[in-house]
PDB file of C-alpha atoms in Angstrom:
ATOM      1  CA  MET E  12     129.127 138.854  75.190  1.00 49.00           C
ATOM      2  CA  SER E  13     129.611 135.256  74.180  1.00 72.00           C
ATOM      3  CA  GLN E  14     126.928 132.627  74.472  1.00 78.00           C
ATOM      4  CA  PRO E  15     127.505 129.593  76.730  1.00 89.00           C
ATOM      5  CA  ASP E  16     127.983 126.335  74.865  1.00 91.00           C
ATOM      6  CA  ILE E  17     128.748 122.703  75.542  1.00 91.00           C
ATOM      7  CA  LEU E  18     131.563 121.478  73.322  1.00 90.00           C
ATOM      8  CA  VAL E  19     131.860 117.782  72.491  1.00 91.00           C
ATOM      9  CA  PHE E  20     135.062 116.308  71.088  1.00 88.00           C
ATOM     10  CA  ARG E  21     135.307 112.673  70.043  1.00 84.00           C
ATOM     11  CA  ALA E  22     138.591 111.350  71.422  1.00 84.00           C
ATOM     12  CA  GLY E  23     140.817 108.912  69.587  1.00 81.00           C
ATOM     13  CA  TRP E  24     144.417 107.826  69.160  1.00 86.00           C
ATOM     14  CA  GLY E  25     145.155 110.864  67.020  1.00 85.00           C
ATOM     15  CA  GLY E  26     143.781 113.273  69.613  1.00 83.00           C
ATOM     16  CA  PRO E  27     140.428 115.079  69.680  1.00 82.00           C
ATOM     17  CA  ALA E  28     138.408 115.042  66.484  1.00 79.00           C
ATOM     18  CA  ALA E  29     136.112 117.775  65.164  1.00 81.00           C
ATOM     19  CA  MET E  30     134.195 119.699  67.769  1.00 88.00           C
ATOM     20  CA  VAL E  31     130.391 119.807  67.949  1.00 92.00           C
ATOM     21  CA  ARG E  32     128.908 122.863  69.667  1.00 92.00           C
ATOM     22  CA  THR E  33     125.529 122.852  71.442  1.00 92.00           C
ATOM     23  CA  PRO E  34     124.477 126.411  72.392  1.00 92.00           C
ATOM     24  CA  LEU E  35     122.841 126.920  75.793  1.00 91.00           C
ATOM     25  CA  PRO E  36     121.578 130.524  75.800  1.00 87.00           C
ATOM     26  CA  GLY E  37     120.538 131.965  79.159  1.00 87.00           C
ATOM     27  CA  THR E  38     122.490 129.443  81.211  1.00 90.00           C
ATOM     28  CA  VAL E  39     125.791 129.202  83.029  1.00 90.00           C
ATOM     29  CA  PRO E  40     126.890 125.580  82.508  1.00 91.00           C
ATOM     30  CA  PHE E  41     129.064 124.476  85.409  1.00 92.00           C
ATOM     31  CA  GLY E  42     129.381 120.900  86.699  1.00 93.00           C
ATOM     32  CA  MET E  43     128.402 117.797  84.789  1.00 94.00           C
ATOM     33  CA  SER E  44     128.015 114.084  85.268  1.00 95.00           C
ATOM     34  CA  PHE E  45     126.703 111.119  83.286  1.00 93.00           C
ATOM     35  CA  ASP E  46     123.984 108.725  84.409  1.00 90.00           C
ATOM     36  CA  SER E  47     124.137 104.936  83.999  1.00 87.00           C
ATOM     37  CA  ALA E  48     122.563 105.215  80.507  1.00 91.00           C
ATOM     38  CA  GLY E  49     125.193 107.704  79.285  1.00 91.00           C
ATOM     39  CA  ARG E  50     122.964 110.788  79.407  1.00 95.00           C
ATOM     40  CA  LEU E  51     124.521 114.070  80.465  1.00 95.00           C
ATOM     41  CA  ALA E  52     123.342 115.791  83.645  1.00 96.00           C
ATOM     42  CA  LEU E  53     124.356 119.440  83.844  1.00 96.00           C
ATOM     43  CA  ALA E  54     124.288 121.886  86.754  1.00 96.00           C
ATOM     44  CA  GLU E  55     123.418 125.351  85.431  1.00 95.00           C
ATOM     45  CA  ALA E  56     124.653 127.972  87.887  1.00 92.00           C
ATOM     46  CA  GLY E  57     122.920 130.983  86.300  1.00 88.00           C
ATOM     47  CA  PRO E  58     119.319 129.789  86.528  1.00 93.00           C
ATOM     48  CA  ASN E  59     120.090 127.368  89.432  1.00 95.00           C
ATOM     49  CA  ARG E  60     118.746 124.304  87.713  1.00 96.00           C
ATOM     50  CA  ILE E  61     119.648 120.780  86.638  1.00 97.00           C
ATOM     51  CA  ALA E  62     119.259 119.747  83.015  1.00 96.00           C
ATOM     52  CA  SER E  63     119.451 116.342  81.350  1.00 97.00           C
ATOM     53  CA  PHE E  64     120.613 115.744  77.783  1.00 97.00           C
ATOM     54  CA  THR E  65     120.942 112.908  75.316  1.00 96.00           C
ATOM     55  CA  LEU E  66     124.268 112.702  73.518  1.00 93.00           C
ATOM     56  CA  ASN E  67     123.343 112.006  69.893  1.00 93.00           C
ATOM     57  CA  ARG E  68     125.332 109.916  67.395  1.00 91.00           C
ATOM     58  CA  ASP E  69     126.504 113.154  65.737  1.00 91.00           C
ATOM     59  CA  ASP E  70     127.852 114.347  69.144  1.00 90.00           C
ATOM     60  CA  ALA E  71     125.223 117.084  69.437  1.00 92.00           C
ATOM     61  CA  LEU E  72     123.181 117.293  72.634  1.00 95.00           C
ATOM     62  CA  THR E  73     119.393 117.221  72.827  1.00 96.00           C
ATOM     63  CA  GLN E  74     117.892 118.565  76.043  1.00 96.00           C
ATOM     64  CA  ILE E  75     115.433 116.226  77.720  1.00 97.00           C
ATOM     65  CA  GLN E  76     114.473 118.392  80.685  1.00 97.00           C
ATOM     66  CA  ALA E  77     115.577 121.267  82.909  1.00 96.00           C
ATOM     67  CA  LEU E  78     114.338 121.653  86.490  1.00 96.00           C
ATOM     68  CA  PRO E  79     114.998 124.535  88.896  1.00 96.00           C
ATOM     69  CA  THR E  80     116.553 123.429  92.177  1.00 96.00           C
ATOM     70  CA  GLY E  81     114.907 126.231  94.167  1.00 95.00           C
ATOM     71  CA  GLN E  82     118.331 126.738  95.757  1.00 96.00           C
ATOM     72  CA  ALA E  83     121.159 129.268  95.353  1.00 95.00           C
ATOM     73  CA  GLY E  84     124.532 128.626  93.758  1.00 93.00           C
ATOM     74  CA  THR E  85     123.784 125.309  92.033  1.00 95.00           C
ATOM     75  CA  CYS E  86     127.179 124.571  90.531  1.00 92.00           C
ATOM     76  CA  TRP E  87     128.402 120.980  90.936  1.00 93.00           C
ATOM     77  CA  ILE E  88     126.732 117.655  90.259  1.00 96.00           C
ATOM     78  CA  VAL E  89     127.802 114.047  90.786  1.00 96.00           C
ATOM     79  CA  GLY E  90     126.043 110.822  89.965  1.00 94.00           C
ATOM     80  CA  SER E  91     125.952 107.204  90.957  1.00 89.00           C
ATOM     81  CA  GLY E  92     123.872 105.015  88.672  1.00 87.00           C
ATOM     82  CA  ARG E  93     120.487 106.721  88.376  1.00 90.00           C
ATOM     83  CA  ASP E  94     121.000 108.979  91.415  1.00 94.00           C
ATOM     84  CA  LEU E  95     122.247 112.565  91.035  1.00 96.00           C
ATOM     85  CA  TYR E  96     123.356 114.988  93.742  1.00 97.00           C
ATOM     86  CA  ALA E  97     123.712 118.711  93.023  1.00 97.00           C
ATOM     87  CA  SER E  98     125.709 120.984  95.349  1.00 95.00           C
ATOM     88  CA  ASN E  99     124.064 124.327  96.127  1.00 94.00           C
ATOM     89  CA  ALA E 100     126.869 126.583  97.386  1.00 92.00           C
ATOM     90  CA  GLY E 101     124.616 129.504  98.308  1.00 92.00           C
ATOM     91  CA  SER E 102     122.103 127.390 100.227  1.00 94.00           C
ATOM     92  CA  GLY E 103     124.279 124.839 102.035  1.00 92.00           C
ATOM     93  CA  THR E 104     122.330 121.915 100.585  1.00 95.00           C
ATOM     94  CA  LEU E 105     122.483 118.982  98.214  1.00 96.00           C
ATOM     95  CA  SER E 106     119.557 118.530  95.807  1.00 96.00           C
ATOM     96  CA  ARG E 107     118.834 114.859  95.098  1.00 96.00           C
ATOM     97  CA  TYR E 108     117.346 113.526  91.856  1.00 96.00           C
ATOM     98  CA  VAL E 109     116.721 110.189  90.245  1.00 95.00           C
ATOM     99  CA  VAL E 110     116.954 109.826  86.474  1.00 95.00           C
ATOM    100  CA  GLU E 111     113.891 108.058  85.100  1.00 95.00           C
ATOM    101  CA  ASN E 112     114.146 105.528  82.234  1.00 95.00           C
ATOM    102  CA  ASP E 113     113.241 108.226  79.686  1.00 95.00           C
ATOM    103  CA  GLY E 114     115.951 110.594  80.977  1.00 95.00           C
ATOM    104  CA  THR E 115     113.604 112.906  82.861  1.00 96.00           C
ATOM    105  CA  LEU E 116     114.608 113.998  86.339  1.00 97.00           C
ATOM    106  CA  LYS E 117     112.570 113.353  89.453  1.00 96.00           C
ATOM    107  CA  PRO E 118     113.440 115.608  92.428  1.00 96.00           C
ATOM    108  CA  LEU E 119     113.724 113.701  95.706  1.00 95.00           C
ATOM    109  CA  GLY E 120     114.409 116.475  98.188  1.00 94.00           C
ATOM    110  CA  LEU E 121     117.294 118.202  99.914  1.00 96.00           C
ATOM    111  CA  THR E 122     120.017 117.234 102.347  1.00 95.00           C
ATOM    112  CA  ALA E 123     121.425 119.995 104.547  1.00 93.00           C
ATOM    113  CA  THR E 124     125.202 120.448 104.543  1.00 92.00           C
ATOM    114  CA  ALA E 125     127.561 122.931 106.143  1.00 88.00           C
ATOM    115  CA  ALA E 126     127.764 126.435 104.649  1.00 86.00           C
ATOM    116  CA  GLY E 127     129.375 126.927 101.273  1.00 86.00           C
ATOM    117  CA  THR E 128     128.726 123.489  99.780  1.00 88.00           C
ATOM    118  CA  VAL E 129     130.973 123.269  96.759  1.00 86.00           C
ATOM    119  CA  ASP E 130     132.335 120.205  95.049  1.00 90.00           C
ATOM    120  CA  ALA E 131     131.323 116.612  95.733  1.00 94.00           C
ATOM    121  CA  ALA E 132     132.631 113.161  94.841  1.00 95.00           C
ATOM    122  CA  ILE E 133     131.317 109.619  95.122  1.00 96.00           C
ATOM    123  CA  SER E 134     133.506 106.699  96.161  1.00 96.00           C
ATOM    124  CA  SER E 135     134.342 104.183  93.432  1.00 93.00           C
ATOM    125  CA  ASP E 136     132.110 101.570  95.090  1.00 94.00           C
ATOM    126  CA  GLY E 137     129.171 104.037  95.046  1.00 93.00           C
ATOM    127  CA  ARG E 138     128.562 103.764  98.791  1.00 95.00           C
ATOM    128  CA  ASP E 139     129.780 107.147 100.029  1.00 97.00           C
ATOM    129  CA  LEU E 140     129.352 110.773  98.971  1.00 96.00           C
ATOM    130  CA  TYR E 141     131.942 113.305 100.078  1.00 96.00           C
ATOM    131  CA  VAL E 142     131.043 116.995 100.065  1.00 94.00           C
ATOM    132  CA  GLN E 143     133.521 119.819 100.299  1.00 92.00           C
ATOM    133  CA  THR E 144     132.192 122.825 102.179  1.00 88.00           C
ATOM    134  CA  GLY E 145     134.317 125.813 101.288  1.00 79.00           C
ATOM    135  CA  ALA E 146     133.231 128.202 104.028  1.00 79.00           C
ATOM    136  CA  ALA E 147     134.902 126.185 106.794  1.00 82.00           C
ATOM    137  CA  GLY E 148     137.238 124.109 104.640  1.00 86.00           C
ATOM    138  CA  ALA E 149     135.582 120.887 105.718  1.00 90.00           C
ATOM    139  CA  VAL E 150     134.804 117.586 104.014  1.00 93.00           C
ATOM    140  CA  SER E 151     131.623 115.808 105.081  1.00 94.00           C
ATOM    141  CA  GLU E 152     130.840 112.144 104.420  1.00 96.00           C
ATOM    142  CA  TYR E 153     127.375 110.770 103.661  1.00 97.00           C
ATOM    143  CA  GLN E 154     126.498 107.109 103.282  1.00 97.00           C
ATOM    144  CA  ILE E 155     124.375 106.497 100.165  1.00 96.00           C
ATOM    145  CA  GLN E 156     121.441 104.249 100.997  1.00 95.00           C
ATOM    146  CA  HIS E 157     119.884 101.740  98.555  1.00 92.00           C
ATOM    147  CA  ASP E 158     117.114 104.237  97.719  1.00 92.00           C
ATOM    148  CA  GLY E 159     119.696 107.010  97.070  1.00 92.00           C
ATOM    149  CA  SER E 160     118.971 108.879 100.297  1.00 94.00           C
ATOM    150  CA  LEU E 161     121.904 110.150 102.346  1.00 96.00           C
ATOM    151  CA  VAL E 162     122.878 109.519 105.960  1.00 96.00           C
ATOM    152  CA  ALA E 163     125.481 111.832 107.512  1.00 96.00           C
ATOM    153  CA  VAL E 164     128.538 109.939 108.769  1.00 96.00           C
ATOM    154  CA  GLY E 165     130.882 112.691 109.893  1.00 94.00           C
ATOM    155  CA  SER E 166     132.960 115.682 108.946  1.00 93.00           C
ATOM    156  CA  VAL E 167     136.578 116.737 109.161  1.00 93.00           C
ATOM    157  CA  THR E 168     138.039 120.231 108.884  1.00 90.00           C
ATOM    158  CA  VAL E 169     141.005 120.356 106.513  1.00 87.00           C
ATOM    159  CA  PRO E 170     143.699 122.818 107.669  1.00 86.00           C
ATOM    160  CA  ASN E 171     144.001 125.917 105.456  1.00 83.00           C
ATOM    161  CA  ALA E 172     141.246 124.697 103.104  1.00 81.00           C
ATOM    162  CA  ALA E 173     138.635 127.457 103.624  1.00 81.00           C
ATOM    163  CA  GLY E 174     137.576 128.669 100.171  1.00 78.00           C
ATOM    164  CA  ALA E 175     139.151 125.699  98.382  1.00 77.00           C
ATOM    165  CA  GLU E 176     137.397 123.827  95.567  1.00 78.00           C
ATOM    166  CA  GLY E 177     137.977 120.399  94.096  1.00 80.00           C
ATOM    167  CA  ILE E 178     137.616 116.907  95.544  1.00 86.00           C
ATOM    168  CA  VAL E 179     138.210 113.348  94.358  1.00 86.00           C
ATOM    169  CA  ALA E 180     137.110 110.129  96.048  1.00 86.00           C
ATOM    170  CA  LEU E 181     138.460 106.620  95.496  1.00 79.00           C
TER     171      LEU E 181
END
């Protein structure tokens, strides 16, 4: 059985450069995002946790912290500035975190969603979070408040989208 890794490639005009591998034994790396300071936030589906990493000058990753979400099916994560939102497919929730100045994660609670919370996306202006809920094939909108908390705005069922994954917001 192979070990899970994060692979970093430096991109340039000539295509990707040499790869740097950071092993992550005992995890199932899934979704990732970057905070406003360029640190990597990773959703680890196997242990249902969120981890933060520094990307070093040599393109290797150094783990800062890993926190269990206490939820099931933690797979996707999106960020806006210092705020992170992790989708928990098995629990029908979003876990909310703020990234502290030193890169550590501070859990700020849960927001209930419809069943089968999968992917999420944040609007380009950082004001709205859209969550795809695969069980019903719906997309729910949440307004992001100044403190990072979420207020439900509404939901729409997308025809023939039950079980679908993947969302983009503009």
